[in-house]
Amino acid sequence: MSTTATHERKAFQSVQHRPPALGDMSGALIFGFSWLLVMAIGLAPLAEASLSRSPSITMPTTVAFFVAVGSAVLLRRRYSWTGLVLHIFGQIAIWLSLFVMSLAIVLVAVSRGWS
């Protein structure tokens, strides 16, 4: 096999990503804390309704997006690109579902006069 063929074959080989070691707690803490933070941000309309304020979407959206992307940046050496994209997508999907459900609860409560 020629040297160019060997070089081309090495260029197309995929990089194997190994899961983090069990003793590596920093990655697990970043991962878990970012998920908890995104879920708490999804419940922001309930907190705003208890403070007698109208729910806003701008700040929770911005914070959830930056938490998802920021945690992916911190975890980029531990996971593959596919895993990082799924991490960001999953966090945004969970935030959006919690946010919409808590906003619906607040809107129903306000329309019935519970607040």
PDB file of C-alpha atoms in Angstrom:
ATOM      1  CA  MET A   1       0.000   0.000   0.000  1.00  0.00           C
ATOM      2  CA  SER A   2       1.414   3.402  -0.901  1.00  0.00           C
ATOM      3  CA  THR A   3       2.028   6.113   1.650  1.00  0.00           C
ATOM      4  CA  THR A   4      -0.718   8.343   0.218  1.00  0.00           C
ATOM      5  CA  ALA A   5      -3.271   5.543   0.484  1.00  0.00           C
ATOM      6  CA  THR A   6      -2.225   4.918   4.094  1.00  0.00           C
ATOM      7  CA  HIS A   7      -2.466   8.627   4.838  1.00  0.00           C
ATOM      8  CA  GLU A   8      -5.940   8.871   3.257  1.00  0.00           C
ATOM      9  CA  ARG A   9      -7.144   5.827   5.177  1.00  0.00           C
ATOM     10  CA  LYS A  10      -5.977   7.348   8.469  1.00  0.00           C
ATOM     11  CA  ALA A  11      -7.667  10.630   7.599  1.00  0.00           C
ATOM     12  CA  PHE A  12     -11.073   8.933   7.244  1.00  0.00           C
ATOM     13  CA  GLN A  13     -10.909   6.851  10.417  1.00  0.00           C
ATOM     14  CA  SER A  14     -13.321   8.017  13.073  1.00  0.00           C
ATOM     15  CA  VAL A  15     -12.137   9.022  16.500  1.00  0.00           C
ATOM     16  CA  GLN A  16     -13.395   6.787  19.284  1.00  0.00           C
ATOM     17  CA  HIS A  17     -14.711   8.721  22.267  1.00  0.00           C
ATOM     18  CA  ARG A  18     -14.605   6.935  25.564  1.00  0.00           C
ATOM     19  CA  PRO A  19     -17.067   7.683  28.320  1.00  0.00           C
ATOM     20  CA  PRO A  20     -15.571   9.560  31.258  1.00  0.00           C
ATOM     21  CA  ALA A  21     -13.966   7.561  34.038  1.00  0.00           C
ATOM     22  CA  LEU A  22     -16.076   6.794  37.087  1.00  0.00           C
ATOM     23  CA  GLY A  23     -13.757   8.861  39.269  1.00  0.00           C
ATOM     24  CA  ASP A  24     -14.247  11.959  37.107  1.00  0.00           C
ATOM     25  CA  MET A  25     -16.825  13.863  39.129  1.00  0.00           C
ATOM     26  CA  SER A  26     -16.368  17.270  37.487  1.00  0.00           C
ATOM     27  CA  GLY A  27     -18.052  16.170  34.259  1.00  0.00           C
ATOM     28  CA  ALA A  28     -20.899  14.520  36.119  1.00  0.00           C
ATOM     29  CA  LEU A  29     -21.417  17.607  38.290  1.00  0.00           C
ATOM     30  CA  ILE A  30     -21.440  19.949  35.282  1.00  0.00           C
ATOM     31  CA  PHE A  31     -23.841  17.626  33.472  1.00  0.00           C
ATOM     32  CA  GLY A  32     -26.221  17.240  36.420  1.00  0.00           C
ATOM     33  CA  PHE A  33     -26.139  20.875  37.496  1.00  0.00           C
ATOM     34  CA  SER A  34     -26.878  22.121  33.984  1.00  0.00           C
ATOM     35  CA  TRP A  35     -29.887  19.805  33.731  1.00  0.00           C
ATOM     36  CA  LEU A  36     -31.193  20.908  37.135  1.00  0.00           C
ATOM     37  CA  LEU A  37     -30.717  24.558  36.222  1.00  0.00           C
ATOM     38  CA  VAL A  38     -32.535  24.170  32.904  1.00  0.00           C
ATOM     39  CA  MET A  39     -35.431  22.389  34.594  1.00  0.00           C
ATOM     40  CA  ALA A  40     -35.659  25.103  37.266  1.00  0.00           C
ATOM     41  CA  ILE A  41     -35.673  27.785  34.571  1.00  0.00           C
ATOM     42  CA  GLY A  42     -38.526  25.923  32.876  1.00  0.00           C
ATOM     43  CA  LEU A  43     -40.597  26.438  36.015  1.00  0.00           C
ATOM     44  CA  ALA A  44     -39.988  30.214  36.018  1.00  0.00           C
ATOM     45  CA  PRO A  45     -43.610  31.145  35.142  1.00  0.00           C
ATOM     46  CA  LEU A  46     -44.794  29.484  38.361  1.00  0.00           C
ATOM     47  CA  ALA A  47     -42.302  31.509  40.400  1.00  0.00           C
ATOM     48  CA  GLU A  48     -43.231  34.728  38.609  1.00  0.00           C
ATOM     49  CA  ALA A  49     -46.946  34.072  39.175  1.00  0.00           C
ATOM     50  CA  SER A  50     -46.349  33.551  42.900  1.00  0.00           C
ATOM     51  CA  LEU A  51     -44.645  36.975  42.948  1.00  0.00           C
ATOM     52  CA  SER A  52     -47.740  38.483  41.279  1.00  0.00           C
ATOM     53  CA  ARG A  53     -45.840  39.373  38.113  1.00  0.00           C
ATOM     54  CA  SER A  54     -46.842  38.532  34.591  1.00  0.00           C
ATOM     55  CA  PRO A  55     -44.707  35.698  33.179  1.00  0.00           C
ATOM     56  CA  SER A  56     -41.996  36.715  30.736  1.00  0.00           C
ATOM     57  CA  ILE A  57     -40.383  34.580  28.069  1.00  0.00           C
ATOM     58  CA  THR A  58     -37.323  36.631  27.121  1.00  0.00           C
ATOM     59  CA  MET A  59     -35.068  36.134  30.140  1.00  0.00           C
ATOM     60  CA  PRO A  60     -35.775  32.405  30.750  1.00  0.00           C
ATOM     61  CA  THR A  61     -35.218  31.696  27.050  1.00  0.00           C
ATOM     62  CA  THR A  62     -31.890  33.495  27.024  1.00  0.00           C
ATOM     63  CA  VAL A  63     -30.692  31.880  30.232  1.00  0.00           C
ATOM     64  CA  ALA A  64     -31.749  28.361  29.166  1.00  0.00           C
ATOM     65  CA  PHE A  65     -30.007  28.715  25.806  1.00  0.00           C
ATOM     66  CA  PHE A  66     -26.750  29.921  27.348  1.00  0.00           C
ATOM     67  CA  VAL A  67     -26.833  27.232  30.049  1.00  0.00           C
ATOM     68  CA  ALA A  68     -27.303  24.505  27.409  1.00  0.00           C
ATOM     69  CA  VAL A  69     -24.557  25.803  25.127  1.00  0.00           C
ATOM     70  CA  GLY A  70     -22.231  26.722  28.004  1.00  0.00           C
ATOM     71  CA  SER A  71     -22.465  23.282  29.584  1.00  0.00           C
ATOM     72  CA  ALA A  72     -21.788  21.703  26.177  1.00  0.00           C
ATOM     73  CA  VAL A  73     -18.669  23.857  25.840  1.00  0.00           C
ATOM     74  CA  LEU A  74     -17.489  22.687  29.260  1.00  0.00           C
ATOM     75  CA  LEU A  75     -18.209  19.035  28.365  1.00  0.00           C
ATOM     76  CA  ARG A  76     -16.708  19.102  24.839  1.00  0.00           C
ATOM     77  CA  ARG A  77     -13.605  17.096  25.772  1.00  0.00           C
ATOM     78  CA  ARG A  78     -15.607  14.343  27.456  1.00  0.00           C
ATOM     79  CA  TYR A  79     -18.240  13.599  24.811  1.00  0.00           C
ATOM     80  CA  SER A  80     -18.464  13.302  21.031  1.00  0.00           C
ATOM     81  CA  TRP A  81     -19.974  16.064  18.898  1.00  0.00           C
ATOM     82  CA  THR A  82     -23.109  13.994  18.455  1.00  0.00           C
ATOM     83  CA  GLY A  83     -23.452  13.671  22.214  1.00  0.00           C
ATOM     84  CA  LEU A  84     -22.977  17.399  22.685  1.00  0.00           C
ATOM     85  CA  VAL A  85     -25.600  18.259  20.066  1.00  0.00           C
ATOM     86  CA  LEU A  86     -28.023  15.829  21.694  1.00  0.00           C
ATOM     87  CA  HIS A  87     -27.212  17.358  25.088  1.00  0.00           C
ATOM     88  CA  ILE A  88     -28.051  20.865  23.847  1.00  0.00           C
ATOM     89  CA  PHE A  89     -31.159  19.694  21.985  1.00  0.00           C
ATOM     90  CA  GLY A  90     -32.364  17.677  24.980  1.00  0.00           C
ATOM     91  CA  GLN A  91     -31.888  20.532  27.405  1.00  0.00           C
ATOM     92  CA  ILE A  92     -33.734  22.980  25.187  1.00  0.00           C
ATOM     93  CA  ALA A  93     -36.553  20.472  24.594  1.00  0.00           C
ATOM     94  CA  ILE A  94     -36.940  19.770  28.325  1.00  0.00           C
ATOM     95  CA  TRP A  95     -36.843  23.489  29.135  1.00  0.00           C
ATOM     96  CA  LEU A  96     -39.435  24.240  26.463  1.00  0.00           C
ATOM     97  CA  SER A  97     -41.817  21.512  27.611  1.00  0.00           C
ATOM     98  CA  LEU A  98     -41.563  22.545  31.280  1.00  0.00           C
ATOM     99  CA  PHE A  99     -41.907  26.215  30.373  1.00  0.00           C
ATOM    100  CA  VAL A 100     -45.007  25.681  28.231  1.00  0.00           C
ATOM    101  CA  MET A 101     -46.673  23.463  30.833  1.00  0.00           C
ATOM    102  CA  SER A 102     -45.959  25.841  33.718  1.00  0.00           C
ATOM    103  CA  LEU A 103     -47.103  28.803  31.617  1.00  0.00           C
ATOM    104  CA  ALA A 104     -50.335  26.949  30.811  1.00  0.00           C
ATOM    105  CA  ILE A 105     -50.895  26.297  34.529  1.00  0.00           C
ATOM    106  CA  VAL A 106     -50.360  29.975  35.304  1.00  0.00           C
ATOM    107  CA  LEU A 107     -52.691  31.120  32.528  1.00  0.00           C
ATOM    108  CA  VAL A 108     -55.438  28.735  33.631  1.00  0.00           C
ATOM    109  CA  ALA A 109     -55.031  29.851  37.246  1.00  0.00           C
ATOM    110  CA  VAL A 110     -55.206  33.530  36.291  1.00  0.00           C
ATOM    111  CA  SER A 111     -58.257  33.038  34.072  1.00  0.00           C
ATOM    112  CA  ARG A 112     -60.102  31.286  36.914  1.00  0.00           C
ATOM    113  CA  GLY A 113     -59.084  33.919  39.412  1.00  0.00           C
ATOM    114  CA  TRP A 114     -56.954  31.705  41.682  1.00  0.00           C
ATOM    115  CA  SER A 115     -54.143  34.206  42.034  1.00  0.00           C
TER     116      SER A 115
END
